[in-house]
mmCIF file with all atom_site columns, C-alpha atoms in Angstrom:
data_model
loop_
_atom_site.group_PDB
_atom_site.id
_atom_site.type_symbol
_atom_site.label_atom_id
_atom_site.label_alt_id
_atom_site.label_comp_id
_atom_site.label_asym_id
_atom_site.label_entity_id
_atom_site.label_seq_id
_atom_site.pdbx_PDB_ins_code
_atom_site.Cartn_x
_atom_site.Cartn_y
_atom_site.Cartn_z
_atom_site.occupancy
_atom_site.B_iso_or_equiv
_atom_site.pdbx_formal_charge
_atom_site.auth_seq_id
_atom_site.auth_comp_id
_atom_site.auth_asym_id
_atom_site.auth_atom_id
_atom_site.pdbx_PDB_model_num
ATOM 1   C CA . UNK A 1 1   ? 101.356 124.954 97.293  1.00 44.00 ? 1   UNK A CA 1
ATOM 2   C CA . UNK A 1 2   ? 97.637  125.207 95.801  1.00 46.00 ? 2   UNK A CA 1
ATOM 3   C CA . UNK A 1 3   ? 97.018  122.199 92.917  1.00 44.00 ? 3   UNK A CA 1
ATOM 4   C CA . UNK A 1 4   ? 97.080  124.651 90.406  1.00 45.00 ? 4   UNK A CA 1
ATOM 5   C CA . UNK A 1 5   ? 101.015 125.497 90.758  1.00 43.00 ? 5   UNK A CA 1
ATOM 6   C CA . UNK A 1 6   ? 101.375 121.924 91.448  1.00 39.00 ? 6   UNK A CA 1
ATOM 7   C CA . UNK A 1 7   ? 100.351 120.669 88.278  1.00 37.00 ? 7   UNK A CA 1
ATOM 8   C CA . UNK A 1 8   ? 102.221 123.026 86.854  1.00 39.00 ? 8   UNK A CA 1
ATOM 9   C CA . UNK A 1 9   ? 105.152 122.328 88.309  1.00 40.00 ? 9   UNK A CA 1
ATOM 10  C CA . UNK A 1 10  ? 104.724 118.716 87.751  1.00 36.00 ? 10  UNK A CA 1
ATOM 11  C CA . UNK A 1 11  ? 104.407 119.628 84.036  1.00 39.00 ? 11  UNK A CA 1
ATOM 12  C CA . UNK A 1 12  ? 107.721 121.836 83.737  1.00 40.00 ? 12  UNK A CA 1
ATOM 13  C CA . UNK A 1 13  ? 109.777 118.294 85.469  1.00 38.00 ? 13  UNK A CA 1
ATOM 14  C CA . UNK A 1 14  ? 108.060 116.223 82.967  1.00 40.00 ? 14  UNK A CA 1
ATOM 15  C CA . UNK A 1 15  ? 109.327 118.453 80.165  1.00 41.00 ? 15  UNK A CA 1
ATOM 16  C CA . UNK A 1 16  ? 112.713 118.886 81.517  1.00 40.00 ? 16  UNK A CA 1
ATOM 17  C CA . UNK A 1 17  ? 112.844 114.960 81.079  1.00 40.00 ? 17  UNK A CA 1
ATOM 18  C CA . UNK A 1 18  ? 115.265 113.649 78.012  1.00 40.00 ? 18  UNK A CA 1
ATOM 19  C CA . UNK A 1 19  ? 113.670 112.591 75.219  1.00 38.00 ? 19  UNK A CA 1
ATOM 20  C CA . UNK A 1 20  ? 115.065 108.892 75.331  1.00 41.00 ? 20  UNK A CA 1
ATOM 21  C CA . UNK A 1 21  ? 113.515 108.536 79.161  1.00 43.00 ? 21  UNK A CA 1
ATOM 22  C CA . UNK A 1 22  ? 109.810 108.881 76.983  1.00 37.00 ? 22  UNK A CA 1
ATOM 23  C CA . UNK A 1 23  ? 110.777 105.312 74.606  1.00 58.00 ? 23  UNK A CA 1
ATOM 24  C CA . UNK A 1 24  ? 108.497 103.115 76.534  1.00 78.00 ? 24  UNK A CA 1
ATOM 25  C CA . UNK A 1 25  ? 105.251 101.877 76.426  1.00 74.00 ? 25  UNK A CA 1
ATOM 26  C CA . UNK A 1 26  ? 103.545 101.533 79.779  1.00 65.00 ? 26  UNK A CA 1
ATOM 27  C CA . UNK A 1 27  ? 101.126 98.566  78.136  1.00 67.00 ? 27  UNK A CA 1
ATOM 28  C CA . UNK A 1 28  ? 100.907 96.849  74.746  1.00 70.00 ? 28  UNK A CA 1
ATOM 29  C CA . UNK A 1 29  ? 97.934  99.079  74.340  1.00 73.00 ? 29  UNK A CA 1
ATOM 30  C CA . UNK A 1 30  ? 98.443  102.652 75.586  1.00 71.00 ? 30  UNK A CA 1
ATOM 31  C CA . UNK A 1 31  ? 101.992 104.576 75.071  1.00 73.00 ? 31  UNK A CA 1
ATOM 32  C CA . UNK A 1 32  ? 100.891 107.103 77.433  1.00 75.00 ? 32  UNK A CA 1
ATOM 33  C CA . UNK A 1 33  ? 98.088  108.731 79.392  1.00 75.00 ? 33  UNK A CA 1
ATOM 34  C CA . UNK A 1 34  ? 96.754  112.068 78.899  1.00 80.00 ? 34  UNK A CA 1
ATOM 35  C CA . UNK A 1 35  ? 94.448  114.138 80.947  1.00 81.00 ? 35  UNK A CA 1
ATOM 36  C CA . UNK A 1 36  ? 93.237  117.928 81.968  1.00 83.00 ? 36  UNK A CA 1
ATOM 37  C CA . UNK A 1 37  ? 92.651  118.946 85.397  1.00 85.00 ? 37  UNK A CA 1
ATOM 38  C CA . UNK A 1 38  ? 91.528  122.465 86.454  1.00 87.00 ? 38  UNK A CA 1
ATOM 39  C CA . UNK A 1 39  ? 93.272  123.581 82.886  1.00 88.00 ? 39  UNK A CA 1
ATOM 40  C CA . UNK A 1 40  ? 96.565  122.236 83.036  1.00 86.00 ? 40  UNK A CA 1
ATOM 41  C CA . UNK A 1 41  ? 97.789  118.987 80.843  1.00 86.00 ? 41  UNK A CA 1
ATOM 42  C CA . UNK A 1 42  ? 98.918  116.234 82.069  1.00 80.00 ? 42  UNK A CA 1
ATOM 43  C CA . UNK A 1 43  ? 100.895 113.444 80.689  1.00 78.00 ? 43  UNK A CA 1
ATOM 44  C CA . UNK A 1 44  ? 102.228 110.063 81.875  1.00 70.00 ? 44  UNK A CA 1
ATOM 45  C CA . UNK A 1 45  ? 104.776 108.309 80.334  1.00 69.00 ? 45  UNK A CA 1
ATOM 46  C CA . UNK A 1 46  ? 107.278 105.597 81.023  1.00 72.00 ? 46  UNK A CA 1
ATOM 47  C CA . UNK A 1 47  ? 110.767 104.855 80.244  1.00 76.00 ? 47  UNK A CA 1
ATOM 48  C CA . UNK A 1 48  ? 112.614 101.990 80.862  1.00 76.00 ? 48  UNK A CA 1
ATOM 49  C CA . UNK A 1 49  ? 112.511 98.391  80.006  1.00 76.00 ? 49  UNK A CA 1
ATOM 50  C CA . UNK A 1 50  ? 111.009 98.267  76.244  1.00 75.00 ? 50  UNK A CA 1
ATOM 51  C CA . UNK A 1 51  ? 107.141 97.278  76.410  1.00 70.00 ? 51  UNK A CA 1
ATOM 52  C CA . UNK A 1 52  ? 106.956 94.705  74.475  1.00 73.00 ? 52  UNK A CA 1
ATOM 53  C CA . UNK A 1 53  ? 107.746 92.519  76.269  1.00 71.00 ? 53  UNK A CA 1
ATOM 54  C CA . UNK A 1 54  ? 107.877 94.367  79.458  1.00 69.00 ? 54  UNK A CA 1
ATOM 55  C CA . UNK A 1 55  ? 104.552 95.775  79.831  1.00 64.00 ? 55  UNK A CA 1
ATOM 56  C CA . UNK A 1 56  ? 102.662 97.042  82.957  1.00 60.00 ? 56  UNK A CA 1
ATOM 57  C CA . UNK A 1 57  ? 100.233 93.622  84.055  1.00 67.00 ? 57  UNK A CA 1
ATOM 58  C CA . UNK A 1 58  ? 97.268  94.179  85.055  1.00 62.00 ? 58  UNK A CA 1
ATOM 59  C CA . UNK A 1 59  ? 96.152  93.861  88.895  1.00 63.00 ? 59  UNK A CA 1
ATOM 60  C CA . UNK A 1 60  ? 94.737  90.776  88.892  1.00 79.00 ? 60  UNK A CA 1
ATOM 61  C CA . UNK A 1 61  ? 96.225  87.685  86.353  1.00 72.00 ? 61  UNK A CA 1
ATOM 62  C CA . UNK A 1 62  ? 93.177  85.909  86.320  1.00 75.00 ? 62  UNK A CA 1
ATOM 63  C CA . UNK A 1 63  ? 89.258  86.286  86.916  1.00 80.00 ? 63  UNK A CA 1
ATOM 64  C CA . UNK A 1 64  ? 89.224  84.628  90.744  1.00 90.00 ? 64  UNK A CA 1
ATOM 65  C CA . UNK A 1 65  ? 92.899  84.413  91.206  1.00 94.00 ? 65  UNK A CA 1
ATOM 66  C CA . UNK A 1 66  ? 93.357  86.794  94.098  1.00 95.00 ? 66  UNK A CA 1
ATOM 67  C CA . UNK A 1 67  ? 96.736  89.252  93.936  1.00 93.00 ? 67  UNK A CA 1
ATOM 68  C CA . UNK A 1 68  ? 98.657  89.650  97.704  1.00 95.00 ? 68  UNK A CA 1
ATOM 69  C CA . UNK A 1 69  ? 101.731 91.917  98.934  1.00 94.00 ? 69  UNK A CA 1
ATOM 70  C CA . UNK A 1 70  ? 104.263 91.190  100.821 1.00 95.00 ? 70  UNK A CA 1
ATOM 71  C CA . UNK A 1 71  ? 102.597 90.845  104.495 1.00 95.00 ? 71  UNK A CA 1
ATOM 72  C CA . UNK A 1 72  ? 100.555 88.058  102.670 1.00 96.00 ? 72  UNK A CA 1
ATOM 73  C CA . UNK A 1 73  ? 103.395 86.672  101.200 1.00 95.00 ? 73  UNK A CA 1
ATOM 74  C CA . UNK A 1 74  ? 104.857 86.089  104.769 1.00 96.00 ? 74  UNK A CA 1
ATOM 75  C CA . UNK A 1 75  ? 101.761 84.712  106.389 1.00 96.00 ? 75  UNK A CA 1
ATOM 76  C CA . UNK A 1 76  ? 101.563 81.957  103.247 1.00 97.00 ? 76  UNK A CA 1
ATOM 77  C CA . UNK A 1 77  ? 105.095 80.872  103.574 1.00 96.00 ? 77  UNK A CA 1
ATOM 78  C CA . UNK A 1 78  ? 104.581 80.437  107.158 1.00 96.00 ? 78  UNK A CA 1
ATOM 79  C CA . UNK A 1 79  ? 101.095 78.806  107.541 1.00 96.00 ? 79  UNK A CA 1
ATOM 80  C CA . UNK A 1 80  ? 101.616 76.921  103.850 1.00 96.00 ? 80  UNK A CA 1
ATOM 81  C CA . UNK A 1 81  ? 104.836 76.557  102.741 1.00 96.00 ? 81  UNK A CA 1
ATOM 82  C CA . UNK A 1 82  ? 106.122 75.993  106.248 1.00 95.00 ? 82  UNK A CA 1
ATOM 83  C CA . UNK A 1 83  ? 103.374 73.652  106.888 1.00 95.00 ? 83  UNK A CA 1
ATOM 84  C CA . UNK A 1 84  ? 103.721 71.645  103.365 1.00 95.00 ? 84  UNK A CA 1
ATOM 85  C CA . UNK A 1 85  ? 100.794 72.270  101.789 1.00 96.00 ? 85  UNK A CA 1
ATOM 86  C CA . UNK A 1 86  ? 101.690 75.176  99.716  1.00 97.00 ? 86  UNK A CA 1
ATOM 87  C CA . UNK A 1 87  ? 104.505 76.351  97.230  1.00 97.00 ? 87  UNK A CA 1
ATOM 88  C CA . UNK A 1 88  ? 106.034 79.873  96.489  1.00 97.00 ? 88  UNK A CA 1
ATOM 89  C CA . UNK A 1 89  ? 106.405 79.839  93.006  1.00 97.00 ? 89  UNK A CA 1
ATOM 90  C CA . UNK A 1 90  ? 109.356 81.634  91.110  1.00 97.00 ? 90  UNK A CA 1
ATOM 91  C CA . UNK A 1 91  ? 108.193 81.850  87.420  1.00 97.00 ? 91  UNK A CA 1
ATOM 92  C CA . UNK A 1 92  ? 111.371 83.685  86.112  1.00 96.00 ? 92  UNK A CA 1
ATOM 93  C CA . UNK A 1 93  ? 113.830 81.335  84.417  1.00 95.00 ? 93  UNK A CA 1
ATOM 94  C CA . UNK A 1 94  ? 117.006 79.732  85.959  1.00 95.00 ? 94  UNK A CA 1
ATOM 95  C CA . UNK A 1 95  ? 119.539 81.996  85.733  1.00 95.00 ? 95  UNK A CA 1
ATOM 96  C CA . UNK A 1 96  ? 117.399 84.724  87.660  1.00 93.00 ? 96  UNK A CA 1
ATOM 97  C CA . UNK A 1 97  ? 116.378 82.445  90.400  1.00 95.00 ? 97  UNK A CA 1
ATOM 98  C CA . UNK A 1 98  ? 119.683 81.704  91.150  1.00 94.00 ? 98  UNK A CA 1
ATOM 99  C CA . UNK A 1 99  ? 120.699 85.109  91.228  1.00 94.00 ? 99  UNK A CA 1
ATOM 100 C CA . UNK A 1 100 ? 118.667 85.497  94.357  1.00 94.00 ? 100 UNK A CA 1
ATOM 101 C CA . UNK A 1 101 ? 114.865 84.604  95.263  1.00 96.00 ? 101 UNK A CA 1
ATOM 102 C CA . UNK A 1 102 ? 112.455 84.795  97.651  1.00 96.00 ? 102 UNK A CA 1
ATOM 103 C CA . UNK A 1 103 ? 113.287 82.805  100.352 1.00 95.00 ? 103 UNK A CA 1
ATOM 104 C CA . UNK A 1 104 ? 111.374 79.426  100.556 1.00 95.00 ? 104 UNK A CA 1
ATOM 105 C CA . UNK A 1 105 ? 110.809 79.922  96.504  1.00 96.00 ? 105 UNK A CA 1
ATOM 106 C CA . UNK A 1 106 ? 110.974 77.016  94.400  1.00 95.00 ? 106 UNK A CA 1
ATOM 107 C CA . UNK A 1 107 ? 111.795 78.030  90.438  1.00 96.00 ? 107 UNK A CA 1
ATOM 108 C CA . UNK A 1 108 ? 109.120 76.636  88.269  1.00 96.00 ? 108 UNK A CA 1
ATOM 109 C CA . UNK A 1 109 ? 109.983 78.729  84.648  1.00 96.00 ? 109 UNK A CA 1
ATOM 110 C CA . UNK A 1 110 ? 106.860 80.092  83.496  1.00 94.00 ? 110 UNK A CA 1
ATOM 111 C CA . UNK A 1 111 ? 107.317 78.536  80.167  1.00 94.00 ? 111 UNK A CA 1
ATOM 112 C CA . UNK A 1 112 ? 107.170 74.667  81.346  1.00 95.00 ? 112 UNK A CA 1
ATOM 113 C CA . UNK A 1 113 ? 103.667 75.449  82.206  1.00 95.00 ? 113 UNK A CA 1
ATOM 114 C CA . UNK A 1 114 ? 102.316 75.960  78.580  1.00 94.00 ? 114 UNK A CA 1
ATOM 115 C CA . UNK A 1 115 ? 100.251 73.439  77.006  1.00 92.00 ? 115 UNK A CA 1
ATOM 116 C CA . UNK A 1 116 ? 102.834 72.380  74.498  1.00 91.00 ? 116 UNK A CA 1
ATOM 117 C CA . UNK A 1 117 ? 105.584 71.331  77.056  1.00 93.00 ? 117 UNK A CA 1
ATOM 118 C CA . UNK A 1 118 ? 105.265 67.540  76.968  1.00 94.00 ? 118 UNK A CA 1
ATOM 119 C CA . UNK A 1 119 ? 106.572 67.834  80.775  1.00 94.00 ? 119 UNK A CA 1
ATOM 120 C CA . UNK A 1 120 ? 103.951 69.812  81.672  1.00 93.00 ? 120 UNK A CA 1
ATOM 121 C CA . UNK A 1 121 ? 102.156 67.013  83.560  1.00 93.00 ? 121 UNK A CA 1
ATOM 122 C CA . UNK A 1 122 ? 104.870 65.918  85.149  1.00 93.00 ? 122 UNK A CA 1
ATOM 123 C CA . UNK A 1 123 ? 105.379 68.996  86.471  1.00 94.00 ? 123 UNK A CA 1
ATOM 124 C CA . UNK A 1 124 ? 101.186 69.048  87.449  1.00 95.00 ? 124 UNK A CA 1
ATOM 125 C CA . UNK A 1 125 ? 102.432 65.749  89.186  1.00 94.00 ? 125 UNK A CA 1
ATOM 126 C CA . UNK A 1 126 ? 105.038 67.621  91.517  1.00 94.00 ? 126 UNK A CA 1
ATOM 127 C CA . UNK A 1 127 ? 102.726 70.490  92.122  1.00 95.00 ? 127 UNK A CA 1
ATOM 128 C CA . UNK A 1 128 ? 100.281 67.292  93.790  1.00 94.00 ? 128 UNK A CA 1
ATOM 129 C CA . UNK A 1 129 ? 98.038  67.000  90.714  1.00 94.00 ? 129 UNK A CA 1
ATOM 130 C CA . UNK A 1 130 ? 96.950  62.923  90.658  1.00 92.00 ? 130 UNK A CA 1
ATOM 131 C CA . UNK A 1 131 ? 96.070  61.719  87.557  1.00 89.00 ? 131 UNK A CA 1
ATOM 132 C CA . UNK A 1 132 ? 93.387  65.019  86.807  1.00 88.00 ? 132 UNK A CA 1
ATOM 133 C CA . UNK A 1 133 ? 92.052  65.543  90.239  1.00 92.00 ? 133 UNK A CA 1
ATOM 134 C CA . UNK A 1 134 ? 93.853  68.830  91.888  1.00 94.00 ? 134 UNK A CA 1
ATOM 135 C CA . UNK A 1 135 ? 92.122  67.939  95.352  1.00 93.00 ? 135 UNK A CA 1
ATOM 136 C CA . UNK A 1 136 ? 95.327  66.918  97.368  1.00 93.00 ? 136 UNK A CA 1
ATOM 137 C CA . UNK A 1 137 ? 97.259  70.019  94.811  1.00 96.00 ? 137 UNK A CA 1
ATOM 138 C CA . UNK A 1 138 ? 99.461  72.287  96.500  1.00 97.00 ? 138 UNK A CA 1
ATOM 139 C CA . UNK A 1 139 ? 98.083  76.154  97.241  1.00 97.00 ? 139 UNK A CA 1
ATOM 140 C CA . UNK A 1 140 ? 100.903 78.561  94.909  1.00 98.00 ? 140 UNK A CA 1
ATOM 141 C CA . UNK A 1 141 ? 101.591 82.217  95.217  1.00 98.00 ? 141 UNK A CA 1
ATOM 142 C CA . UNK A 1 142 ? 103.100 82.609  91.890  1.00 97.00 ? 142 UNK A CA 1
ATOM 143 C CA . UNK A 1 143 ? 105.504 85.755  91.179  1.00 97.00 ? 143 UNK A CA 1
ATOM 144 C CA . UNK A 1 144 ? 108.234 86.714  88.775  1.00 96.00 ? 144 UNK A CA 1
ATOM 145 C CA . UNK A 1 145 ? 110.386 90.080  88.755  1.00 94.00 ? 145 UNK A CA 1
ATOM 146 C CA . UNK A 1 146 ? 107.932 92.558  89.062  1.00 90.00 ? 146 UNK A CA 1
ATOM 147 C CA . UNK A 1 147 ? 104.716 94.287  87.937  1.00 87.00 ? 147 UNK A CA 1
ATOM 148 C CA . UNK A 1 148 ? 106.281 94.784  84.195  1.00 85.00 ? 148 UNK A CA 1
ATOM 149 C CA . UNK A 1 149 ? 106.621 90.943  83.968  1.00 87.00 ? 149 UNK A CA 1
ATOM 150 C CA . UNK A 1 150 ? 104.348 89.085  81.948  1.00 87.00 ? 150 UNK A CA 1
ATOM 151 C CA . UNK A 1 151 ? 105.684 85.735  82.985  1.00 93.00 ? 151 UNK A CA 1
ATOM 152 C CA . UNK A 1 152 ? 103.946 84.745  86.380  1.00 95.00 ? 152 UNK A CA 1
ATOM 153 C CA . UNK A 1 153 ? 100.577 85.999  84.985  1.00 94.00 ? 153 UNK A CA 1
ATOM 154 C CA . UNK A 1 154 ? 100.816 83.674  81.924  1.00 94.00 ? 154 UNK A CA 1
ATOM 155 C CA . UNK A 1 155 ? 102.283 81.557  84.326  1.00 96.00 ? 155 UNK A CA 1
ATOM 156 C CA . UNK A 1 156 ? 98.713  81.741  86.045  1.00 96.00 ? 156 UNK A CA 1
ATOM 157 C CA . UNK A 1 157 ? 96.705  81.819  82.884  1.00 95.00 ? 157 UNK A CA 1
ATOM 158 C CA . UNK A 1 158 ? 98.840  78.326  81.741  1.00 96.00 ? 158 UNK A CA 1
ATOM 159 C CA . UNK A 1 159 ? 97.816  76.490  85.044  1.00 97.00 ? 159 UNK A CA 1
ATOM 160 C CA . UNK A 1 160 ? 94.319  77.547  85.151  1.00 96.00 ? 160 UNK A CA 1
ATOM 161 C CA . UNK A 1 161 ? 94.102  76.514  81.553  1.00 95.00 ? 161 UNK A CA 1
ATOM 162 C CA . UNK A 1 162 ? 95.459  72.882  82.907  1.00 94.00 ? 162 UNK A CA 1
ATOM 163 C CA . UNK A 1 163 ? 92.287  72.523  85.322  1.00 94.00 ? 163 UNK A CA 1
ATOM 164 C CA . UNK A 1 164 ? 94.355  74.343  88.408  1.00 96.00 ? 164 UNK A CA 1
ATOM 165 C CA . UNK A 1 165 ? 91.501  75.749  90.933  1.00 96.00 ? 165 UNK A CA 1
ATOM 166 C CA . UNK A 1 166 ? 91.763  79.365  90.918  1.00 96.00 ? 166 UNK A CA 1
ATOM 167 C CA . UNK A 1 167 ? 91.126  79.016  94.815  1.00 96.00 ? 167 UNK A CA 1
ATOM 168 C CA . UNK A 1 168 ? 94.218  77.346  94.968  1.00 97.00 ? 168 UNK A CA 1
ATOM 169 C CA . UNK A 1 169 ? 96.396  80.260  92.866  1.00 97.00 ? 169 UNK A CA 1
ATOM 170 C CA . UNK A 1 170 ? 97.316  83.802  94.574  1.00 97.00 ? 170 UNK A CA 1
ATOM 171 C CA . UNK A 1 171 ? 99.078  86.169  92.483  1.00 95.00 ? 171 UNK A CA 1
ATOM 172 C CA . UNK A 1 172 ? 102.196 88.462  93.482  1.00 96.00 ? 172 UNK A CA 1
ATOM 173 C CA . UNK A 1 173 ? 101.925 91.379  91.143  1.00 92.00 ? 173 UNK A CA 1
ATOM 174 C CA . UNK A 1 174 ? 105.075 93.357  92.950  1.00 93.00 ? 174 UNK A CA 1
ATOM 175 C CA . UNK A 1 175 ? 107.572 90.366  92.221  1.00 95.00 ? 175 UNK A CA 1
ATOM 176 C CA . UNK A 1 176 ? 111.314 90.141  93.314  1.00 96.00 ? 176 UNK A CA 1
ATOM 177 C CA . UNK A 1 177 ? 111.541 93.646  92.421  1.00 94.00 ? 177 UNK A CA 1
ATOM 178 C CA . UNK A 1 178 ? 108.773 95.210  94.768  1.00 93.00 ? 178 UNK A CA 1
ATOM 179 C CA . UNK A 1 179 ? 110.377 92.519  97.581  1.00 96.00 ? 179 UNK A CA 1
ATOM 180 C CA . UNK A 1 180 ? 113.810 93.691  97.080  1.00 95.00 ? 180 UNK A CA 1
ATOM 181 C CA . UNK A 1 181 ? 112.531 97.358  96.834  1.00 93.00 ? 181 UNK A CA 1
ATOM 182 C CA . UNK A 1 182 ? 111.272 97.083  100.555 1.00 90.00 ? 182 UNK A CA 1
ATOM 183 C CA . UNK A 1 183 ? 114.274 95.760  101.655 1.00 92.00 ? 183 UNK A CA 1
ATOM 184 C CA . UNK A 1 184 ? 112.964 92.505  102.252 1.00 93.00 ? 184 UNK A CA 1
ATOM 185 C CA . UNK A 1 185 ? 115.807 89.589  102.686 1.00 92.00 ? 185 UNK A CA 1
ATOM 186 C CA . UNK A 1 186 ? 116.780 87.700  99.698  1.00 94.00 ? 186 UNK A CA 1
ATOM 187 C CA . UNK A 1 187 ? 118.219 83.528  98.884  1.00 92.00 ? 187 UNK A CA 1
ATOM 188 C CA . UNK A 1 188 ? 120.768 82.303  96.489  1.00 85.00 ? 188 UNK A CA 1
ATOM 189 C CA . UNK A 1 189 ? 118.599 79.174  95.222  1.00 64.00 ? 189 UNK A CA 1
ATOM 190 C CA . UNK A 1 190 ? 119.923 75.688  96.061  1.00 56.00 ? 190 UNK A CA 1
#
């Protein structure tokens, strides 16, 4: 098939579409994306989950906070989880952890990391920060249900904000969704 009669065809499915699959946003910013290629129109839309609040995040949830997949994922739980000096972070809240998880994922609720939860340095406290000083803090790959979930980026934004070395954060974009997508194993929390 030349791209021509592809992009057309692509066109006629997207029109064929209902009208209440097209009731999403794909961010807080852009309802859809339009383009022309060789003549044809093209438009991308989402449906689903209502945006706000479940928006498309962005690659990367912080400037020097580095985003992984899933073959990362492994190698951290087994050189730093496994080896206690790092913690898999599940920022969704209780109910969805223990649903199912990733396995070796501890459920830290995005929202007890904000600056106005008077736990919050307790929390700091079991994540290894002493008294201000993060050297001797746990490494965290942070991650909530999936690349429409604002809550382990905040989650990200919220410890950096607390003095949490960005070298020290790694972000999961996919989340729980992308892992259970691949057919990666699941854990009831305990």
């Amino acid at each position: 098939m030349n791209h021509g009669l592809f992009l057309t065809a692509v066109a006629a499915i997207a029109l064929a579409l209902p009208v209440s699959a097209q009731d999403s946003r794909i961010s807080e910013d852009r309802d859809r994306f339009q383009m022309t290629v060789n003549g044809a129109s093209i438009s991308i839309f989402r449906s689903g989950a209502a945006c706000p609040p479940a928006c498309l995040q962005p690659m990367q949830a912080a400037p020097g906070v580095g985003t992984i997949g899933e073959l990362e994922m492994l190698d951290f739980l087994e050189l730093f989880v496994a080896g206690g000096s790092g913690l898999l972070v599940d920022t969704r809240l209780p109910e969805g952890y223990a649903a199912g998880t990733v396995p070796g994922a501890v459920n830290v609720p995005s929202a007890t990391l904000r600056p106005g939860n008077p736990y919050r340095d307790d929390l700091l406290n079991a994540l290894g920060v002493r008294s201000g000083d993060f050297s001797a803090a746990f490494d965290l790959v942070v991650f909530g249900t999936g690349p429409d979930d604002a809550d382990a980026a905040e989650a990200v934004r919220s410890l950096l904000e607390a003095g949490y070395p960005a070298t020290k954060l790694k972000y999961y974009r996919g989340g729980l969704n992308a892992w259970v997508g691949l057919g990666l194993s699941t854990a009831a929390s305990r």
